[in-house]
PDB file of C-alpha atoms in Angstrom:
ATOM      1  CA  ASP A 308     152.609 156.527 141.118  1.00  0.00           C
ATOM      2  CA  ILE A 309     152.199 158.212 137.760  1.00  0.00           C
ATOM      3  CA  GLN A 310     152.312 161.968 138.351  1.00  0.00           C
ATOM      4  CA  MET A 311     150.160 164.182 136.169  1.00  0.00           C
ATOM      5  CA  THR A 312     151.279 167.792 135.725  1.00  0.00           C
ATOM      6  CA  GLN A 313     149.097 170.595 134.465  1.00  0.00           C
ATOM      7  CA  SER A 314     150.708 173.958 133.880  1.00  0.00           C
ATOM      8  CA  PRO A 315     149.675 176.726 133.988  1.00  0.00           C
ATOM      9  CA  SER A 316     147.309 176.441 136.934  1.00  0.00           C
ATOM     10  CA  THR A 317     145.368 179.439 135.599  1.00  0.00           C
ATOM     11  CA  LEU A 318     144.766 180.508 132.021  1.00  0.00           C
ATOM     12  CA  SER A 319     143.088 183.749 130.946  1.00  0.00           C
ATOM     13  CA  ALA A 320     141.231 183.939 127.649  1.00  0.00           C
ATOM     14  CA  SER A 321     138.331 185.669 125.915  1.00  0.00           C
ATOM     15  CA  VAL A 322     135.118 184.413 124.386  1.00  0.00           C
ATOM     16  CA  GLY A 323     135.886 183.213 120.869  1.00  0.00           C
ATOM     17  CA  ASP A 324     139.548 182.416 121.587  1.00  0.00           C
ATOM     18  CA  ARG A 325     141.173 179.113 120.701  1.00  0.00           C
ATOM     19  CA  VAL A 326     142.637 177.639 123.875  1.00  0.00           C
ATOM     20  CA  THR A 327     144.984 174.734 124.499  1.00  0.00           C
ATOM     21  CA  ILE A 328     145.435 173.191 127.946  1.00  0.00           C
ATOM     22  CA  PRO A 329     148.480 170.947 128.375  1.00  0.00           C
ATOM     23  CA  CYS A 330     148.938 167.881 130.563  1.00  0.00           C
ATOM     24  CA  ARG A 331     152.100 165.865 131.111  1.00  0.00           C
ATOM     25  CA  ALA A 332     152.511 162.376 132.576  1.00  0.00           C
ATOM     26  CA  SER A 333     155.623 161.310 134.491  1.00  0.00           C
ATOM     27  CA  HIS A 334     155.651 157.992 132.649  1.00  0.00           C
ATOM     28  CA  SER A 335     154.205 156.870 129.351  1.00  0.00           C
ATOM     29  CA  ILE A 336     150.480 156.191 129.642  1.00  0.00           C
ATOM     30  CA  SER A 337     149.908 155.372 125.961  1.00  0.00           C
ATOM     31  CA  ARG A 338     146.552 157.048 125.248  1.00  0.00           C
ATOM     32  CA  TRP A 339     144.873 156.185 128.536  1.00  0.00           C
ATOM     33  CA  LEU A 340     143.955 159.760 129.415  1.00  0.00           C
ATOM     34  CA  ALA A 341     140.681 161.469 130.229  1.00  0.00           C
ATOM     35  CA  TRP A 342     139.743 165.128 130.525  1.00  0.00           C
ATOM     36  CA  TYR A 343     137.079 166.480 132.863  1.00  0.00           C
ATOM     37  CA  GLN A 344     135.446 169.876 133.246  1.00  0.00           C
ATOM     38  CA  GLN A 345     134.434 171.071 136.694  1.00  0.00           C
ATOM     39  CA  LYS A 346     132.407 174.134 137.595  1.00  0.00           C
ATOM     40  CA  PRO A 347     132.210 175.554 141.136  1.00  0.00           C
ATOM     41  CA  GLY A 348     130.055 173.438 143.435  1.00  0.00           C
ATOM     42  CA  LYS A 349     129.542 170.767 140.776  1.00  0.00           C
ATOM     43  CA  ALA A 350     130.903 167.320 140.090  1.00  0.00           C
ATOM     44  CA  PRO A 351     133.456 166.820 137.324  1.00  0.00           C
ATOM     45  CA  LYS A 352     132.027 166.090 133.885  1.00  0.00           C
ATOM     46  CA  LEU A 353     133.732 163.774 131.420  1.00  0.00           C
ATOM     47  CA  LEU A 354     134.777 165.534 128.202  1.00  0.00           C
ATOM     48  CA  ILE A 355     137.354 163.320 126.521  1.00  0.00           C
ATOM     49  CA  TYR A 356     138.515 159.731 127.014  1.00  0.00           C
ATOM     50  CA  LYS A 357     141.305 157.682 125.425  1.00  0.00           C
ATOM     51  CA  ALA A 358     143.100 160.969 124.765  1.00  0.00           C
ATOM     52  CA  SER A 359     140.948 162.058 121.834  1.00  0.00           C
ATOM     53  CA  SER A 360     137.505 160.419 121.983  1.00  0.00           C
ATOM     54  CA  LEU A 361     134.682 162.875 122.629  1.00  0.00           C
ATOM     55  CA  ALA A 362     132.280 161.833 125.363  1.00  0.00           C
ATOM     56  CA  SER A 363     128.591 161.648 124.571  1.00  0.00           C
ATOM     57  CA  GLY A 364     126.864 165.027 124.406  1.00  0.00           C
ATOM     58  CA  VAL A 365     130.086 167.069 124.545  1.00  0.00           C
ATOM     59  CA  PRO A 366     130.260 169.903 121.987  1.00  0.00           C
ATOM     60  CA  SER A 367     132.589 169.362 119.048  1.00  0.00           C
ATOM     61  CA  ARG A 368     134.565 172.510 119.885  1.00  0.00           C
ATOM     62  CA  PHE A 369     136.336 170.330 122.481  1.00  0.00           C
ATOM     63  CA  SER A 370     139.082 168.041 121.235  1.00  0.00           C
ATOM     64  CA  GLY A 371     141.973 166.107 122.723  1.00  0.00           C
ATOM     65  CA  SER A 372     145.309 164.969 121.376  1.00  0.00           C
ATOM     66  CA  GLY A 373     148.558 163.375 122.430  1.00  0.00           C
ATOM     67  CA  SER A 374     150.042 160.063 123.489  1.00  0.00           C
ATOM     68  CA  GLY A 375     152.796 158.777 125.711  1.00  0.00           C
ATOM     69  CA  THR A 376     153.535 161.599 128.144  1.00  0.00           C
ATOM     70  CA  GLU A 377     152.264 164.764 126.409  1.00  0.00           C
ATOM     71  CA  PHE A 378     148.599 165.602 125.987  1.00  0.00           C
ATOM     72  CA  THR A 379     146.502 168.617 125.070  1.00  0.00           C
ATOM     73  CA  LEU A 380     142.880 169.646 125.459  1.00  0.00           C
ATOM     74  CA  THR A 381     141.812 172.200 122.853  1.00  0.00           C
ATOM     75  CA  ILE A 382     138.723 174.379 122.813  1.00  0.00           C
ATOM     76  CA  SER A 383     138.418 175.747 119.297  1.00  0.00           C
ATOM     77  CA  SER A 384     136.276 178.796 120.113  1.00  0.00           C
ATOM     78  CA  LEU A 385     135.533 179.621 123.734  1.00  0.00           C
ATOM     79  CA  HIS A 386     131.917 179.936 124.799  1.00  0.00           C
ATOM     80  CA  PRO A 387     130.924 181.734 128.014  1.00  0.00           C
ATOM     81  CA  ASP A 388     129.917 178.360 129.496  1.00  0.00           C
ATOM     82  CA  ASP A 389     133.463 176.999 129.073  1.00  0.00           C
ATOM     83  CA  PHE A 390     135.034 179.032 131.869  1.00  0.00           C
ATOM     84  CA  ALA A 391     135.727 176.319 134.429  1.00  0.00           C
ATOM     85  CA  THR A 392     138.529 174.158 135.800  1.00  0.00           C
ATOM     86  CA  TYR A 393     139.855 171.337 133.642  1.00  0.00           C
ATOM     87  CA  TYR A 394     141.493 168.186 134.977  1.00  0.00           C
ATOM     88  CA  CYS A 395     143.391 165.477 133.171  1.00  0.00           C
ATOM     89  CA  GLN A 396     143.444 161.945 134.608  1.00  0.00           C
ATOM     90  CA  GLN A 397     145.510 158.908 133.699  1.00  0.00           C
ATOM     91  CA  TYR A 398     143.980 155.474 133.733  1.00  0.00           C
ATOM     92  CA  ASN A 399     146.952 153.504 132.477  1.00  0.00           C
ATOM     93  CA  SER A 400     147.394 152.254 136.031  1.00  0.00           C
ATOM     94  CA  TYR A 401     145.018 152.158 138.975  1.00  0.00           C
ATOM     95  CA  SER A 402     147.858 151.894 141.453  1.00  0.00           C
ATOM     96  CA  PRO A 403     146.629 154.600 141.904  1.00  0.00           C
ATOM     97  CA  LEU A 404     144.536 156.481 139.345  1.00  0.00           C
ATOM     98  CA  THR A 405     145.851 160.029 139.359  1.00  0.00           C
ATOM     99  CA  PHE A 406     144.632 163.470 138.334  1.00  0.00           C
ATOM    100  CA  GLY A 407     146.466 166.602 137.351  1.00  0.00           C
ATOM    101  CA  GLN A 408     146.128 169.522 139.728  1.00  0.00           C
ATOM    102  CA  GLY A 409     143.798 171.319 137.318  1.00  0.00           C
ATOM    103  CA  THR A 410     143.882 174.353 135.035  1.00  0.00           C
ATOM    104  CA  LYS A 411     141.404 177.103 135.799  1.00  0.00           C
ATOM    105  CA  LEU A 412     140.211 178.873 132.664  1.00  0.00           C
ATOM    106  CA  GLU A 413     139.343 182.481 133.493  1.00  0.00           C
ATOM    107  CA  ILE A 414     137.793 185.306 131.522  1.00  0.00           C
ATOM    108  CA  LYS A 415     140.412 187.824 130.386  1.00  0.00           C
TER     109      LYS A 415
ATOM    110  CA  GLN B1022     120.179 156.996 132.344  1.00  0.00           C
ATOM    111  CA  VAL B1023     122.294 155.831 135.282  1.00  0.00           C
ATOM    112  CA  GLN B1024     122.482 158.243 138.202  1.00  0.00           C
ATOM    113  CA  LEU B1025     124.549 158.116 141.368  1.00  0.00           C
ATOM    114  CA  GLN B1026     123.734 159.702 144.705  1.00  0.00           C
ATOM    115  CA  GLU B1027     126.019 159.913 147.726  1.00  0.00           C
ATOM    116  CA  SER B1028     124.663 159.917 151.271  1.00  0.00           C
ATOM    117  CA  GLY B1029     126.134 160.001 154.735  1.00  0.00           C
ATOM    118  CA  PRO B1030     126.917 162.220 157.714  1.00  0.00           C
ATOM    119  CA  GLY B1031     128.105 165.733 157.037  1.00  0.00           C
ATOM    120  CA  LEU B1032     130.055 166.016 160.268  1.00  0.00           C
ATOM    121  CA  VAL B1033     132.295 163.423 161.866  1.00  0.00           C
ATOM    122  CA  LYS B1034     134.597 163.691 164.866  1.00  0.00           C
ATOM    123  CA  PRO B1035     138.356 163.153 164.660  1.00  0.00           C
ATOM    124  CA  SER B1036     139.504 159.551 165.163  1.00  0.00           C
ATOM    125  CA  GLN B1037     136.048 158.267 164.239  1.00  0.00           C
ATOM    126  CA  THR B1038     135.011 156.275 161.163  1.00  0.00           C
ATOM    127  CA  LEU B1039     133.272 157.718 158.116  1.00  0.00           C
ATOM    128  CA  SER B1040     130.660 155.644 156.313  1.00  0.00           C
ATOM    129  CA  LEU B1041     129.262 156.865 152.996  1.00  0.00           C
ATOM    130  CA  THR B1042     126.878 155.160 150.608  1.00  0.00           C
ATOM    131  CA  CYS B1043     126.405 155.630 146.882  1.00  0.00           C
ATOM    132  CA  THR B1044     123.012 154.606 145.528  1.00  0.00           C
ATOM    133  CA  VAL B1045     122.856 153.654 141.868  1.00  0.00           C
ATOM    134  CA  SER B1046     119.598 154.269 139.996  1.00  0.00           C
ATOM    135  CA  GLY B1047     118.650 153.615 136.379  1.00  0.00           C
ATOM    136  CA  GLY B1048     120.733 150.459 136.120  1.00  0.00           C
ATOM    137  CA  SER B1049     121.954 147.426 138.033  1.00  0.00           C
ATOM    138  CA  ILE B1050     125.209 147.724 139.948  1.00  0.00           C
ATOM    139  CA  SER B1051     125.960 144.065 139.266  1.00  0.00           C
ATOM    140  CA  SER B1052     125.492 144.042 135.496  1.00  0.00           C
ATOM    141  CA  GLY B1053     128.147 144.803 132.936  1.00  0.00           C
ATOM    142  CA  THR B1054     131.825 145.395 133.563  1.00  0.00           C
ATOM    143  CA  TYR B1055     131.956 148.471 135.721  1.00  0.00           C
ATOM    144  CA  TYR B1056     134.296 149.892 138.310  1.00  0.00           C
ATOM    145  CA  TRP B1057     132.536 151.758 141.106  1.00  0.00           C
ATOM    146  CA  ASN B1058     134.730 154.505 142.518  1.00  0.00           C
ATOM    147  CA  TRP B1059     135.148 156.941 145.364  1.00  0.00           C
ATOM    148  CA  ILE B1060     136.992 160.226 144.776  1.00  0.00           C
ATOM    149  CA  ARG B1061     137.413 163.173 147.120  1.00  0.00           C
ATOM    150  CA  GLN B1062     138.233 166.850 146.795  1.00  0.00           C
ATOM    151  CA  PRO B1063     139.272 169.135 149.664  1.00  0.00           C
ATOM    152  CA  ALA B1064     137.929 172.654 149.370  1.00  0.00           C
ATOM    153  CA  GLY B1065     139.829 174.624 146.737  1.00  0.00           C
ATOM    154  CA  LYS B1066     142.048 171.665 145.838  1.00  0.00           C
ATOM    155  CA  GLY B1067     142.289 168.915 143.266  1.00  0.00           C
ATOM    156  CA  LEU B1068     140.783 165.461 142.935  1.00  0.00           C
ATOM    157  CA  GLU B1069     142.098 162.416 144.785  1.00  0.00           C
ATOM    158  CA  TRP B1070     141.071 158.886 143.830  1.00  0.00           C
ATOM    159  CA  ILE B1071     140.295 156.800 146.912  1.00  0.00           C
ATOM    160  CA  GLY B1072     139.587 153.411 145.365  1.00  0.00           C
ATOM    161  CA  HIS B1073     137.191 151.201 143.462  1.00  0.00           C
ATOM    162  CA  ILE B1074     135.215 148.009 143.629  1.00  0.00           C
ATOM    163  CA  TYR B1075     134.723 145.991 140.480  1.00  0.00           C
ATOM    164  CA  THR B1076     131.537 144.227 139.419  1.00  0.00           C
ATOM    165  CA  SER B1077     133.168 140.955 140.508  1.00  0.00           C
ATOM    166  CA  GLY B1078     133.717 142.363 144.011  1.00  0.00           C
ATOM    167  CA  SER B1079     137.473 142.860 143.753  1.00  0.00           C
ATOM    168  CA  THR B1080     138.837 146.098 145.157  1.00  0.00           C
ATOM    169  CA  ASN B1081     141.784 148.415 144.607  1.00  0.00           C
ATOM    170  CA  TYR B1082     142.746 151.298 146.885  1.00  0.00           C
ATOM    171  CA  ASN B1083     144.998 154.321 146.727  1.00  0.00           C
ATOM    172  CA  PRO B1084     148.176 153.267 148.593  1.00  0.00           C
ATOM    173  CA  SER B1085     148.112 156.565 150.484  1.00  0.00           C
ATOM    174  CA  LEU B1086     144.796 155.562 152.103  1.00  0.00           C
ATOM    175  CA  LYS B1087     144.870 151.785 151.833  1.00  0.00           C
ATOM    176  CA  SER B1088     145.331 151.090 155.536  1.00  0.00           C
ATOM    177  CA  ARG B1089     142.176 153.065 156.396  1.00  0.00           C
ATOM    178  CA  VAL B1090     139.817 152.346 153.489  1.00  0.00           C
ATOM    179  CA  THR B1091     137.240 149.671 152.749  1.00  0.00           C
ATOM    180  CA  ILE B1092     134.879 149.748 149.777  1.00  0.00           C
ATOM    181  CA  SER B1093     132.029 147.249 149.671  1.00  0.00           C
ATOM    182  CA  VAL B1094     128.929 146.588 147.608  1.00  0.00           C
ATOM    183  CA  ASP B1095     125.353 145.646 148.485  1.00  0.00           C
ATOM    184  CA  THR B1096     123.761 144.359 145.284  1.00  0.00           C
ATOM    185  CA  SER B1097     120.371 143.871 146.954  1.00  0.00           C
ATOM    186  CA  LYS B1098     120.174 147.615 147.559  1.00  0.00           C
ATOM    187  CA  ASN B1099     122.045 148.609 144.385  1.00  0.00           C
ATOM    188  CA  GLN B1100     124.560 150.493 146.518  1.00  0.00           C
ATOM    189  CA  PHE B1101     128.249 150.597 147.207  1.00  0.00           C
ATOM    190  CA  SER B1102     129.870 152.057 150.266  1.00  0.00           C
ATOM    191  CA  LEU B1103     133.019 153.696 151.580  1.00  0.00           C
ATOM    192  CA  ARG B1104     134.405 153.206 155.062  1.00  0.00           C
ATOM    193  CA  LEU B1105     137.300 155.418 156.145  1.00  0.00           C
ATOM    194  CA  THR B1106     138.755 154.999 159.626  1.00  0.00           C
ATOM    195  CA  SER B1107     140.873 157.113 161.960  1.00  0.00           C
ATOM    196  CA  LEU B1108     139.682 160.404 160.567  1.00  0.00           C
ATOM    197  CA  THR B1109     141.628 163.641 160.857  1.00  0.00           C
ATOM    198  CA  ALA B1110     140.955 167.172 159.642  1.00  0.00           C
ATOM    199  CA  ALA B1111     142.860 166.288 156.466  1.00  0.00           C
ATOM    200  CA  ASP B1112     139.949 164.021 155.489  1.00  0.00           C
ATOM    201  CA  THR B1113     137.588 167.010 155.268  1.00  0.00           C
ATOM    202  CA  ALA B1114     136.451 167.124 151.644  1.00  0.00           C
ATOM    203  CA  VAL B1115     133.663 166.689 149.155  1.00  0.00           C
ATOM    204  CA  TYR B1116     133.323 162.974 148.478  1.00  0.00           C
ATOM    205  CA  TYR B1117     132.142 161.793 145.075  1.00  0.00           C
ATOM    206  CA  CYS B1118     131.146 158.379 143.795  1.00  0.00           C
ATOM    207  CA  ALA B1119     131.599 157.619 140.107  1.00  0.00           C
ATOM    208  CA  ARG B1120     131.144 154.808 137.589  1.00  0.00           C
ATOM    209  CA  GLY B1121     133.908 153.542 135.360  1.00  0.00           C
ATOM    210  CA  PRO B1122     133.070 151.365 132.327  1.00  0.00           C
ATOM    211  CA  GLY B1123     135.796 148.758 131.995  1.00  0.00           C
ATOM    212  CA  SER B1124     137.428 148.092 128.634  1.00  0.00           C
ATOM    213  CA  TYR B1125     139.584 144.964 128.483  1.00  0.00           C
ATOM    214  CA  TYR B1126     142.680 144.898 126.313  1.00  0.00           C
ATOM    215  CA  TYR B1127     143.971 141.422 125.590  1.00  0.00           C
ATOM    216  CA  ALA B1128     147.456 142.678 124.669  1.00  0.00           C
ATOM    217  CA  THR B1129     148.068 143.997 128.178  1.00  0.00           C
ATOM    218  CA  ASP B1130     145.602 141.767 130.043  1.00  0.00           C
ATOM    219  CA  TYR B1131     144.269 144.887 131.708  1.00  0.00           C
ATOM    220  CA  ASN B1132     140.904 146.546 132.184  1.00  0.00           C
ATOM    221  CA  TYR B1133     141.100 150.263 131.484  1.00  0.00           C
ATOM    222  CA  TYR B1134     138.438 152.729 132.591  1.00  0.00           C
ATOM    223  CA  TYR B1135     137.684 156.416 132.857  1.00  0.00           C
ATOM    224  CA  MET B1136     134.807 157.807 134.946  1.00  0.00           C
ATOM    225  CA  ASP B1137     131.729 158.604 132.906  1.00  0.00           C
ATOM    226  CA  VAL B1138     128.991 159.130 135.498  1.00  0.00           C
ATOM    227  CA  TRP B1139     129.483 161.014 138.759  1.00  0.00           C
ATOM    228  CA  GLY B1140     127.320 161.705 141.764  1.00  0.00           C
ATOM    229  CA  LYS B1141     126.767 165.283 142.873  1.00  0.00           C
ATOM    230  CA  GLY B1142     129.044 164.856 145.872  1.00  0.00           C
ATOM    231  CA  THR B1143     128.585 165.069 149.618  1.00  0.00           C
ATOM    232  CA  THR B1144     130.525 167.348 151.931  1.00  0.00           C
ATOM    233  CA  VAL B1145     132.203 165.739 154.921  1.00  0.00           C
ATOM    234  CA  THR B1146     133.723 167.828 157.686  1.00  0.00           C
ATOM    235  CA  VAL B1147     135.962 166.267 160.332  1.00  0.00           C
ATOM    236  CA  SER B1148     135.775 168.393 163.441  1.00  0.00           C
ATOM    237  CA  SER B1149     135.150 168.032 167.143  1.00  0.00           C
TER     238      SER B1149
END
């Protein structure tokens, strides 16, 4: 299995802050990485695919970068609606597809 | 606009079999190159991929669940289904279905996909 590690598990920030959320893969996954946002009681929502491609309808303040084993999700200026949990997911291999354990973005 | 909706029992007894259905609306389940997935999430925990069925009917399962999982498709009803046997309390979770648009890369002879459309999820509790 390819293990996906997200640390920290919780991140505190304020509205207007620039925030970066890291994700590390145990093996190289090229750029086959997606980011999802999940709010309490809701399904995950696709934000970024292929490491840096913005999904349809996602605000441009979200961006992704990285390749190989190190990836980052950046929110350029936090909006109140952005406080949620963020998951990375590798799709280099579906034996099995794996997610990071999530980073919860909290209001400072 | 494709939408997915999970349905099934909310409560199942230990050792029994769970059957969930995902109904696809706004598009045909048999058109295009899509992977149709099941994912679950125990309360307060992360996401676990269960498996997928491809448009062609081929399947792939998480090795941790492979012995207990079957995913099938009913094109006449535009649905795909999950069957999970020998349930224990550890199977208590919110179960999601999701669509994955396949993207074939000749260089690696592999179809890559992320999950772009998700159902709202259905809560399953395993308890006597």
